[in-house]
Tab-separated table of C-alpha atoms and ligand atoms in Angstrom:
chain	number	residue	atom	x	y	z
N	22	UNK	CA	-44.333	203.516	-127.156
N	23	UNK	CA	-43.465	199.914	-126.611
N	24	UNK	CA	-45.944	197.377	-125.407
N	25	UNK	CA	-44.877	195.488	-122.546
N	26	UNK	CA	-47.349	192.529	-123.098
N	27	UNK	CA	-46.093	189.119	-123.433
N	28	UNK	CA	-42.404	190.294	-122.581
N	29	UNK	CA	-40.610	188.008	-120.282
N	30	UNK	CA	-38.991	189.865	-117.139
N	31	UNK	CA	-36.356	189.191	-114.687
N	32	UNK	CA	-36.579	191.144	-111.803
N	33	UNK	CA	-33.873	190.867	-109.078
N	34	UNK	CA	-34.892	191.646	-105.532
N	35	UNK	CA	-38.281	191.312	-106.094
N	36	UNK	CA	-39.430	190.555	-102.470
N	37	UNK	CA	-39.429	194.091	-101.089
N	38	UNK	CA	-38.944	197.448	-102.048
N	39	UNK	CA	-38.356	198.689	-104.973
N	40	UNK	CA	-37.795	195.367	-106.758
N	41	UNK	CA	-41.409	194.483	-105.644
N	42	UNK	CA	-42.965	197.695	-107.056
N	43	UNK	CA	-41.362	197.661	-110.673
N	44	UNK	CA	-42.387	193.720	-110.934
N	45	UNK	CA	-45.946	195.018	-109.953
N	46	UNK	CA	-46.037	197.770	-112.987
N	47	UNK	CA	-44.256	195.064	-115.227
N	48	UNK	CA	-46.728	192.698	-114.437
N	49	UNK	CA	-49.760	195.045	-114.520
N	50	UNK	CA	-48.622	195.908	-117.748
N	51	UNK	CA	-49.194	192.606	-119.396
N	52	UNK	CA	-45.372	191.108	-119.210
N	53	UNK	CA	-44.633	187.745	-117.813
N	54	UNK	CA	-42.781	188.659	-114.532
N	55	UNK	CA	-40.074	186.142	-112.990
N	56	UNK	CA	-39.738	187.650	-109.111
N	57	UNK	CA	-36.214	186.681	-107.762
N	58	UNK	CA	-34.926	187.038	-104.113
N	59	UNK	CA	-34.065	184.700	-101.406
N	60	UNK	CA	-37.200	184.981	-99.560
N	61	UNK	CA	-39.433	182.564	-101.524
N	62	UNK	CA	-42.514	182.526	-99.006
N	63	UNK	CA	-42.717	186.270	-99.973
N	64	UNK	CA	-42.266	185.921	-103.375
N	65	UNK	CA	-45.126	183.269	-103.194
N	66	UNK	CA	-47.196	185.912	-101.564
N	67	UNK	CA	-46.455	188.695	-104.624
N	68	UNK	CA	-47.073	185.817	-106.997
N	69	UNK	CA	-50.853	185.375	-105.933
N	70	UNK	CA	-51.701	188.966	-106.332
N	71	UNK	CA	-49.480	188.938	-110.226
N	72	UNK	CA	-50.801	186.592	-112.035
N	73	UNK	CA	-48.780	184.405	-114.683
N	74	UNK	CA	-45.529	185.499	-112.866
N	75	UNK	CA	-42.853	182.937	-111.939
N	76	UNK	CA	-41.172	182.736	-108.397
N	77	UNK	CA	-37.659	182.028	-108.839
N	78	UNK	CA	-35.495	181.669	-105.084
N	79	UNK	CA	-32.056	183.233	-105.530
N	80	UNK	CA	-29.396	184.483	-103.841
N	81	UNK	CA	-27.157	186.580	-106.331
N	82	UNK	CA	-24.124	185.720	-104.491
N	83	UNK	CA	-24.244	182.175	-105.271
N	84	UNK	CA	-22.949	182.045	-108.708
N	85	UNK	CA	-23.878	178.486	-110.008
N	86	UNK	CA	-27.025	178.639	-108.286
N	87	UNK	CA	-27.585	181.768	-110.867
N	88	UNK	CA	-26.262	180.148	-113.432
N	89	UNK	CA	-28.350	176.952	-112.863
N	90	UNK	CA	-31.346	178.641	-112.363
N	91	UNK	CA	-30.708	181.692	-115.568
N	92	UNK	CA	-28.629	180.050	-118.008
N	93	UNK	CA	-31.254	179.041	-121.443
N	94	UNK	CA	-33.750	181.359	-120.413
N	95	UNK	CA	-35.288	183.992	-122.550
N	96	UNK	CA	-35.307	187.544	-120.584
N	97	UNK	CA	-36.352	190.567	-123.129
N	98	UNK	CA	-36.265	192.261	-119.877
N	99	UNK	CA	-33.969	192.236	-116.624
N	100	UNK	CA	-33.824	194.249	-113.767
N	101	UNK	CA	-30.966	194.110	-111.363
N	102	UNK	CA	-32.405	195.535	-108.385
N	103	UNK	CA	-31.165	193.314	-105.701
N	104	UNK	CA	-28.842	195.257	-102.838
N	105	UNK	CA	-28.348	196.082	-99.691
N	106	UNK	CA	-26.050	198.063	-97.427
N	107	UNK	CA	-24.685	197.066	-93.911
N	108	UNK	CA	-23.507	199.678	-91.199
N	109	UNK	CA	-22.720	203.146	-91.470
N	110	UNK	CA	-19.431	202.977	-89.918
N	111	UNK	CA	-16.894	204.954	-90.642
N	112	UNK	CA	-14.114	203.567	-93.203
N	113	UNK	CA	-11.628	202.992	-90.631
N	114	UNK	CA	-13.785	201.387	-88.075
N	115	UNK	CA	-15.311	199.425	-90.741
N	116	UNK	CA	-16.363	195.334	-90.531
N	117	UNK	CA	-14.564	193.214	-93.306
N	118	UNK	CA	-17.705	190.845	-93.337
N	119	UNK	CA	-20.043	194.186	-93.820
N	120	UNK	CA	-18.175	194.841	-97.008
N	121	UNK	CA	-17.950	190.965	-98.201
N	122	UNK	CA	-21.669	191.710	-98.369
N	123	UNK	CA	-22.572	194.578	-99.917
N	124	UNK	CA	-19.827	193.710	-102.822
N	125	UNK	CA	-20.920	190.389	-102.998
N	126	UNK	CA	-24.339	191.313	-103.213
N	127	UNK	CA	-24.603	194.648	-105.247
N	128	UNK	CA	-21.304	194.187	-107.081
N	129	UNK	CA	-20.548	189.975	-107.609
N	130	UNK	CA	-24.129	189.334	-107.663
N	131	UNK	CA	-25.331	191.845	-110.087
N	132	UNK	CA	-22.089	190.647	-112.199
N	133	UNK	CA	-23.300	186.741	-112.177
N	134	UNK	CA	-26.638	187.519	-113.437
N	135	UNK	CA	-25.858	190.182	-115.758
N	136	UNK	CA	-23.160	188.106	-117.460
N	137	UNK	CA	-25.616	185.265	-117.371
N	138	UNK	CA	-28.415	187.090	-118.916
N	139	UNK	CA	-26.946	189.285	-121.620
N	140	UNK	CA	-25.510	187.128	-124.413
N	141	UNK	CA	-28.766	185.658	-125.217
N	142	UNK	CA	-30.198	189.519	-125.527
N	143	UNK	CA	-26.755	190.312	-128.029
N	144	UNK	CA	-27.843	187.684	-129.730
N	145	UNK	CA	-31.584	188.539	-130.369
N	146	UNK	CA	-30.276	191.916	-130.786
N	147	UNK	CA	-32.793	192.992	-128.422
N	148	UNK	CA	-33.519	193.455	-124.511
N	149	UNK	CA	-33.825	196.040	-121.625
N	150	UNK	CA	-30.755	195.861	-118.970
N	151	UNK	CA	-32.050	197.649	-116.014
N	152	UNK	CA	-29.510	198.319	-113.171
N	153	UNK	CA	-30.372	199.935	-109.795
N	154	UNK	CA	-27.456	202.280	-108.999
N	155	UNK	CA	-27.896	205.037	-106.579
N	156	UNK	CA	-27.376	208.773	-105.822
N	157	UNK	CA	-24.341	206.659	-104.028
N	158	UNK	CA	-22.977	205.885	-107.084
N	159	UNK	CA	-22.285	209.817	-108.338
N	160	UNK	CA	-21.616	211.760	-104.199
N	161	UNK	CA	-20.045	209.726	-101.389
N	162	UNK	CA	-21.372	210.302	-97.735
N	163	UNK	CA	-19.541	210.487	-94.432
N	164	UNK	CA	-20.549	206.685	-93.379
N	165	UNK	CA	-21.442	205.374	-96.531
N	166	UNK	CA	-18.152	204.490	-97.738
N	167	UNK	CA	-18.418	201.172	-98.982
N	168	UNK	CA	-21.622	200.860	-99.862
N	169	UNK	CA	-21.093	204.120	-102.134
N	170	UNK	CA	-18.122	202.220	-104.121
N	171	UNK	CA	-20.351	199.516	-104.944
N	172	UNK	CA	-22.773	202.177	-106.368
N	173	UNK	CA	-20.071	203.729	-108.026
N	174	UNK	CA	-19.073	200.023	-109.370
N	175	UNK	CA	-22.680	199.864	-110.835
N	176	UNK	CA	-22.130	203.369	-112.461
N	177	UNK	CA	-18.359	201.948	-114.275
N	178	UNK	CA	-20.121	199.032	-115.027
N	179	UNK	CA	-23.424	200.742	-116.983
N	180	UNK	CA	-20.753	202.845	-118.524
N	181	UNK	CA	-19.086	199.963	-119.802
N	182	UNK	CA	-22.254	198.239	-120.843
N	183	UNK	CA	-22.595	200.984	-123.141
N	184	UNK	CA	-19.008	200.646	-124.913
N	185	UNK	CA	-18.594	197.273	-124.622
N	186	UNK	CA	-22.068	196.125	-125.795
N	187	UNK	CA	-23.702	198.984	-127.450
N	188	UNK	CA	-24.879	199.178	-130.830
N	189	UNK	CA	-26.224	195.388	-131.216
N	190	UNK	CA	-30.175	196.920	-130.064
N	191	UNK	CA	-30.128	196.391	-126.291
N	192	UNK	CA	-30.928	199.316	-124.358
N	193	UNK	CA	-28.706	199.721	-120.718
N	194	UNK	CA	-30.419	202.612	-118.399
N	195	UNK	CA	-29.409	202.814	-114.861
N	196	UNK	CA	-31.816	204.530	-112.086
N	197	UNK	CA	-30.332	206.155	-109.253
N	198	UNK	CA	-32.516	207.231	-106.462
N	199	UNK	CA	-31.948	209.358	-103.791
N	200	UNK	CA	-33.699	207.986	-100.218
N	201	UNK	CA	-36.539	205.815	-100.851
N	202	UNK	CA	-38.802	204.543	-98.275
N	203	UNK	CA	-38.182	200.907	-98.304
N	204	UNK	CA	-36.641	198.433	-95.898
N	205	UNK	CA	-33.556	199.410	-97.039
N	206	UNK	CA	-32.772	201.035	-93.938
N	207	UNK	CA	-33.845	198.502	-91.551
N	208	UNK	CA	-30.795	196.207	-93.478
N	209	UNK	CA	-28.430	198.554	-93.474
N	210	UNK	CA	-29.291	198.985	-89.496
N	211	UNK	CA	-29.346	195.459	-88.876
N	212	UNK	CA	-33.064	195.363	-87.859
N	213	UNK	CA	-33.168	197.622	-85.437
N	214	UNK	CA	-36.087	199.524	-86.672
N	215	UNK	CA	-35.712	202.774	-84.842
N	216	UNK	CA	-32.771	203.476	-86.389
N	217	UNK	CA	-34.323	202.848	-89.642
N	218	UNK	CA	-37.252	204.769	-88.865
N	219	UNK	CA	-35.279	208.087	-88.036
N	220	UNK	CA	-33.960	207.929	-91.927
N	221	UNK	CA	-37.436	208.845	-93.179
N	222	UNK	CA	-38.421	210.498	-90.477
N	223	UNK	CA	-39.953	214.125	-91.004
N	224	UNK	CA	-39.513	213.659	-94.513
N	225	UNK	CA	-41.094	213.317	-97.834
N	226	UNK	CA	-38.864	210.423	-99.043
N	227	UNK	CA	-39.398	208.889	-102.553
N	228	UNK	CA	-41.599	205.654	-102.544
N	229	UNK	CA	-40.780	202.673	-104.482
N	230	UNK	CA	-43.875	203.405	-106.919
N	231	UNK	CA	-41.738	206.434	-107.743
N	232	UNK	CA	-38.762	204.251	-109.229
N	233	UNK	CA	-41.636	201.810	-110.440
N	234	UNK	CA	-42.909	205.327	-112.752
N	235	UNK	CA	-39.413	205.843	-113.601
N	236	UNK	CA	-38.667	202.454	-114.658
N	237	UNK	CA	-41.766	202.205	-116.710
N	238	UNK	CA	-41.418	205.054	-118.874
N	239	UNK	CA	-37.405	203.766	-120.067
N	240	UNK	CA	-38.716	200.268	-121.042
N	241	UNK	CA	-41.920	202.178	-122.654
N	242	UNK	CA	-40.036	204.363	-125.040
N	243	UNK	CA	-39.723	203.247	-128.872
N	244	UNK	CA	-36.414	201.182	-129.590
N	245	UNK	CA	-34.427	203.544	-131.013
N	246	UNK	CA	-34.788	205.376	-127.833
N	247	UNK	CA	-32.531	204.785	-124.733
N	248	UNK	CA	-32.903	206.879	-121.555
N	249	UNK	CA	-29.823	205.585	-119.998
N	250	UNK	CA	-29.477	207.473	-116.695
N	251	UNK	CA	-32.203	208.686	-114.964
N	252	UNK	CA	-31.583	210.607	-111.501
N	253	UNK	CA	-34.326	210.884	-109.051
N	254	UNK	CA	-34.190	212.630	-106.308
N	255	UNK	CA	-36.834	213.648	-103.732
N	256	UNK	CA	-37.876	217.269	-104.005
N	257	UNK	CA	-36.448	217.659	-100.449
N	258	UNK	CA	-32.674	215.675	-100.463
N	259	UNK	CA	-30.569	218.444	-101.933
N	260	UNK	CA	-27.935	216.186	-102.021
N	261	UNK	CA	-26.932	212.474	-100.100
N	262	UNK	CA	-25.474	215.111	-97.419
N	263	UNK	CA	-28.336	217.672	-97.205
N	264	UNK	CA	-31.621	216.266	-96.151
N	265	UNK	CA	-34.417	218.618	-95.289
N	266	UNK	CA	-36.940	217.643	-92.826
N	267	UNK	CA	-40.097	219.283	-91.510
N	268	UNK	CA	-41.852	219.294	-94.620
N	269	UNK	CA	-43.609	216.211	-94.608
H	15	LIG	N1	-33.971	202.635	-100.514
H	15	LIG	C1	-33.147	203.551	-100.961
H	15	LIG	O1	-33.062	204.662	-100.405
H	15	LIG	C2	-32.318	203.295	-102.202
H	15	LIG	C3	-31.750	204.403	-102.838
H	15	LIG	C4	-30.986	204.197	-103.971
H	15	LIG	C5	-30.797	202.924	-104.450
H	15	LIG	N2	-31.339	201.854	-103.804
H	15	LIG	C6	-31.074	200.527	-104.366
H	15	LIG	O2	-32.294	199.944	-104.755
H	15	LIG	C7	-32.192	198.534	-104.729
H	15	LIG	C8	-33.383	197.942	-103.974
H	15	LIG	O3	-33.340	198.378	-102.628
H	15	LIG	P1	-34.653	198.658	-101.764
H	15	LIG	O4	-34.549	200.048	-101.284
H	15	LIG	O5	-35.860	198.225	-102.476
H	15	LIG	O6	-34.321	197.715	-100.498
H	15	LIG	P2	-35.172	196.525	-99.811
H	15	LIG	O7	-36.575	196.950	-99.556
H	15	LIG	O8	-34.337	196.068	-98.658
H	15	LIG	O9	-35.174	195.397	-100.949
H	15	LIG	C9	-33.973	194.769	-101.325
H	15	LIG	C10	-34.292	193.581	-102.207
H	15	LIG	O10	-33.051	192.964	-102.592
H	15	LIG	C11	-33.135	191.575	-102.318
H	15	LIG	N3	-31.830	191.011	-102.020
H	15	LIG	C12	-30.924	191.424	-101.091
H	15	LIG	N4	-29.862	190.601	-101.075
H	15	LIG	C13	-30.108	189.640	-102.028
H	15	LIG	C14	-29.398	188.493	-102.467
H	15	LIG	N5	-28.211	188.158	-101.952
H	15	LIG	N6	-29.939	187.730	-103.442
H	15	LIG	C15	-31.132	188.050	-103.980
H	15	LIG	N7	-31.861	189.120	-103.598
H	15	LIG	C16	-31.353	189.898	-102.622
H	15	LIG	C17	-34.092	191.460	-101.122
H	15	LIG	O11	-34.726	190.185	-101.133
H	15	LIG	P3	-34.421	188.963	-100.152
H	15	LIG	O12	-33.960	189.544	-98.840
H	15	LIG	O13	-35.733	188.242	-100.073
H	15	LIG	O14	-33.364	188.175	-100.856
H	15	LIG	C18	-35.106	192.534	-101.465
H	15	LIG	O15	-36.073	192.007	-102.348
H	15	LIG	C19	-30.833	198.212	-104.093
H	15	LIG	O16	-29.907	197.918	-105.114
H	15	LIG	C20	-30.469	199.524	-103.400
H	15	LIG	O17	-29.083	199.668	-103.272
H	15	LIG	C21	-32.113	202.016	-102.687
């Protein structure tokens, strides 16, 4: 097993969800934990209860700010976690601003830092690249449309990672989760938190500690050892079409 202490970690998104969860394990198990996301008062807050981690304020869709605030620094770790999803219209009724988003976000952003990031681990021949794809990266959902081509962009671009980039001892893993209870929803809808609710409603819906275990156990492994996708679904989503409620 590999020992997490004294690693330095990136973790994208780090404010809520599941971000906020895997920089809680990293931190808990001894590495030195740099929380990004745009909300810095609630980074600030995560910071107190972690202690030596860094708060960094980012927005992964401004690219020099990422490459101001990335470029020279040492990551043996990074998770790109931050993303979002707007709307659930259907493709044809769909908002052009609603897709600027989620690809700027989950596909432009994750791009910026991950290009920023990367050389320096080629070049120590060493590092973790941790992407947060999604069940919407392998099935595509009535509704989800765009949001599921960004996921599948995040699946090409793991894919690649391993082509391109393989072979020089960093280890690429993407984790794609089927519904997890986060405020995931509450973006997607907006805010209006009814309409987020009714997504985990009746359900026994994976919790971000779930992707935290899964997380954990790929950066543990020895180094010759890469689990590079790891699917997690919760015991009742069949499939991103075929929930099953009443169970919870
Ligand atoms: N929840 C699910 O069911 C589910 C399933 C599969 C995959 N995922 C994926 O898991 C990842 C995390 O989602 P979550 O469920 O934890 O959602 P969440 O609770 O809404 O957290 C999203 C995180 O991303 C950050 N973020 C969003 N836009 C950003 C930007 N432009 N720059 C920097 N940070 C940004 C947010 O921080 P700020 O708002 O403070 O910037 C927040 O910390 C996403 O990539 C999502 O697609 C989620």
């Amino acid at each position: 097993m590999q020992d997490l202490k004294q690693r330095s970690a990136l973790v994208t998104g780090a404010s809520a969800g599941i971000g906020r969860a895997i920089a809680t394990r990293l931190s808990q198990a001894g590495a030195h934990v740099v929380l990004a996301a745009r909300r810095k008062e609630r980074l600030e807050a995560l910071q107190a209860e972690l202690p030596g981690s860094e708060v960094m304020q980012l927005d992964v869709r401004d690219r020099k700010g990422v490459e101001a605030a990335l470029s020279g620094r040492k990551f043996d770790i990074a998770v790109l976690n931050a993303g979002m999803a707007r709307g659930v219209a259907a493709i044809q009724d769909g908002k052009l601003e609603d897709w600027d988003e989620m690809l700027d976000t989950n596909v432009r952003g994750l791009l910026a830092v991950l290009r920023t990031v990367l050389p320096g681990m080629l070049e120590r021949e060493s590092g973790d690249l941790l992407l947060l794809g999604s069940v919407a990266g392998r099935q595509v959902y009535p509704g989800g449309n765009i949001y599921c081509a960004t996921k599948h962009a995040v699946r090409a671009i793991y894919e690649a990672l391993r082509l391109d980039a393989g072979g020089k001892g960093v280890r690429f893993t993407t984790i794609d989760p089927g519904i997890v209870e986060t405020e995931f929803s509450e973006v997607r809808f907006s805010g209006d938190r009814e309409a987020a609710a009714a997504v985990y409603s009746d359900l026994r819906s994976l919790q971000p500690g779930d992707v935290a275990d899964a997380a954990l156990f790929a950066l543990t492994r020895p180094a010759h050892v890469n689990i590079g996708e790891i699917v997690l679904w919760p015991t009742d989503q069949g499939s991103t079409r075929d929930v099953h409620r009443g169970r919870a």
